[in-house]
């Protein structure tokens, strides 16, 4: 698969992934006490970090979006 995630998009996804993982496991907010929000946020956070690491977004590939210059 070709790279389709640019630098700014990559940084934003990494930050969002870390924030979601923090909210899910370390924040102590009552919203994240339930399993649905806790594990939902964790799954989305991990996906965001993986996409930021490999720079390939399958949804972008389907839609035909590229946020990188090359």
XYZ file of N, CA and C in Angstrom:
210
model
N 0.837 -1.181 0.000
C 0.000 0.000 0.000
C 0.881 1.243 0.000
N 0.399 2.263 -0.661
C 1.173 3.492 -0.747
C 0.877 4.409 0.436
N 1.837 5.226 0.755
C 1.704 6.177 1.852
C 0.666 7.223 1.468
N -0.302 7.466 2.358
C -1.318 8.474 2.071
C -1.619 9.379 3.266
N -0.776 9.340 4.303
C -0.961 10.168 5.487
C 0.235 11.103 5.608
N -0.034 12.404 5.613
C 1.009 13.408 5.695
C 1.495 13.633 7.118
N 2.464 14.504 7.263
C 3.110 14.744 8.554
C 2.161 15.351 9.584
N 1.432 16.384 9.207
C 0.513 17.017 10.159
C -0.586 16.042 10.559
N -1.134 15.341 9.589
C -2.156 14.336 9.858
C -1.608 13.248 10.778
N -0.375 12.866 10.537
C 0.279 11.825 11.338
C 0.454 12.266 12.795
N 0.897 13.491 12.996
C 1.089 14.013 14.346
C -0.252 14.122 15.075
N -1.267 14.631 14.386
C -2.581 14.758 15.005
C -3.162 13.398 15.386
N -2.975 12.412 14.529
C -3.460 11.063 14.846
C -2.715 10.473 16.045
N -1.416 10.700 16.119
C -0.644 10.179 17.245
C -1.083 10.829 18.553
N -1.284 12.131 18.529
C -1.732 12.838 19.737
C -3.120 12.359 20.140
N -4.021 12.234 19.174
C -5.369 11.752 19.469
C -5.340 10.332 20.025
N -4.488 9.486 19.475
C -4.372 8.119 19.976
C -3.893 8.073 21.413
N -2.894 8.865 21.736
C -2.376 8.900 23.109
C -3.426 9.456 24.066
N -4.132 10.505 23.653
C -5.176 11.094 24.503
C -6.297 10.084 24.751
N -6.720 9.376 23.724
C -7.782 8.386 23.897
C -7.351 7.248 24.815
N -6.125 6.798 24.687
C -5.639 5.751 25.586
C -5.540 6.256 27.022
N -5.127 7.503 27.202
C -5.088 8.088 28.541
C -6.494 8.169 29.132
N -7.437 8.660 28.335
C -8.807 8.770 28.824
C -9.386 7.400 29.185
N -9.060 6.406 28.403
C -9.616 5.078 28.640
C -9.057 4.425 29.897
N -7.782 4.610 30.162
C -7.170 3.825 31.230
C -6.654 4.613 32.427
N -6.398 5.907 32.300
C -5.765 6.619 33.403
C -6.510 7.866 33.874
N -7.547 8.271 33.190
C -8.178 9.540 33.529
C -9.053 9.463 34.771
N -9.717 8.352 34.980
C -10.618 8.222 36.115
C -11.951 8.915 35.914
N -12.251 9.359 34.705
C -13.530 9.997 34.429
C -14.650 8.958 34.496
N -15.804 9.337 35.049
C -16.908 8.382 35.173
C -17.417 7.860 33.831
N -17.302 8.652 32.787
C -17.757 8.216 31.466
C -17.017 6.968 31.007
N -15.747 6.873 31.353
C -14.925 5.756 30.892
C -14.896 4.591 31.876
N -15.794 4.588 32.869
C -15.907 3.435 33.766
C -16.637 2.285 33.086
N -17.542 2.604 32.174
C -18.265 1.566 31.442
C -17.375 0.932 30.388
N -17.642 -0.330 30.130
C -16.795 -1.091 29.198
C -16.880 -0.564 27.770
N -18.057 -0.107 27.354
C -18.227 0.324 25.961
C -17.325 1.518 25.648
N -17.379 2.550 26.486
C -16.562 3.737 26.225
C -15.084 3.473 26.477
N -14.786 2.707 27.512
C -13.386 2.428 27.845
C -12.688 1.678 26.717
N -13.258 0.554 26.320
C -12.609 -0.251 25.292
C -12.813 0.313 23.894
N -13.890 1.044 23.688
C -14.073 1.729 22.408
C -13.005 2.782 22.194
N -12.748 3.580 23.233
C -11.703 4.600 23.149
C -10.331 3.956 22.993
N -10.111 2.834 23.670
C -8.825 2.142 23.571
C -8.594 1.608 22.156
N -9.613 1.034 21.568
C -9.474 0.481 20.216
C -9.215 1.596 19.208
N -9.992 2.670 19.301
C -9.793 3.797 18.380
C -8.413 4.418 18.588
N -7.966 4.516 19.834
C -6.645 5.065 20.127
C -5.524 4.226 19.530
N -5.637 2.918 19.647
C -4.619 2.023 19.080
C -4.620 2.112 17.556
N -5.799 2.165 16.956
C -5.879 2.291 15.495
C -5.233 3.596 15.037
N -5.498 4.684 15.753
C -4.883 5.967 15.406
C -3.354 5.903 15.497
N -2.845 5.261 16.528
C -1.393 5.133 16.663
C -0.787 4.257 15.575
N -1.461 3.189 15.207
C -0.960 2.303 14.147
C -0.936 3.045 12.811
N -2.007 3.760 12.510
C -2.056 4.515 11.250
C -0.968 5.593 11.235
N -0.740 6.241 12.366
C 0.322 7.247 12.437
C 1.692 6.612 12.241
N 1.870 5.406 12.731
C 3.175 4.737 12.616
C 3.454 4.253 11.199
N 2.453 3.664 10.540
C 2.692 3.095 9.212
C 2.375 4.062 8.074
N 1.730 5.181 8.384
C 1.397 6.235 7.423
C 0.482 5.770 6.296
N -0.331 4.763 6.573
C -1.292 4.279 5.585
C -2.657 4.190 6.251
N -3.619 4.917 5.699
C -4.990 4.891 6.209
C -5.866 4.173 5.182
N -6.433 3.029 5.542
C -7.272 2.300 4.584
C -8.501 3.094 4.144
N -9.074 3.872 5.040
C -10.239 4.684 4.677
C -9.861 5.750 3.653
N -8.708 6.369 3.829
C -8.223 7.332 2.847
C -8.012 6.652 1.490
N -7.506 5.430 1.486
C -7.266 4.715 0.231
C -8.577 4.437 -0.502
N -9.616 4.082 0.245
C -10.914 3.807 -0.372
C -11.518 5.074 -0.964
N -11.431 6.166 -0.214
C -12.026 7.426 -0.657
C -11.148 8.122 -1.700
N -9.845 7.866 -1.680
C -8.935 8.470 -2.632
C -8.299 9.748 -2.132
N -8.168 9.886 -0.822
C -7.573 11.089 -0.220
C -6.103 10.825 0.085
N -5.267 11.823 -0.166
C -3.850 11.787 0.224
C -3.535 13.100 0.915
N -2.989 13.030 2.120
C -2.589 14.245 2.816
C -1.082 14.433 2.808
N -0.380 13.562 2.102
C 1.079 13.712 1.989
C 1.419 14.328 0.644
N 2.608 14.868 0.551
C 3.012 15.572 -0.665
C 3.484 14.649 -1.774
N 4.037 13.507 -1.430
C 4.561 12.621 -2.471
C 3.561 11.597 -2.896
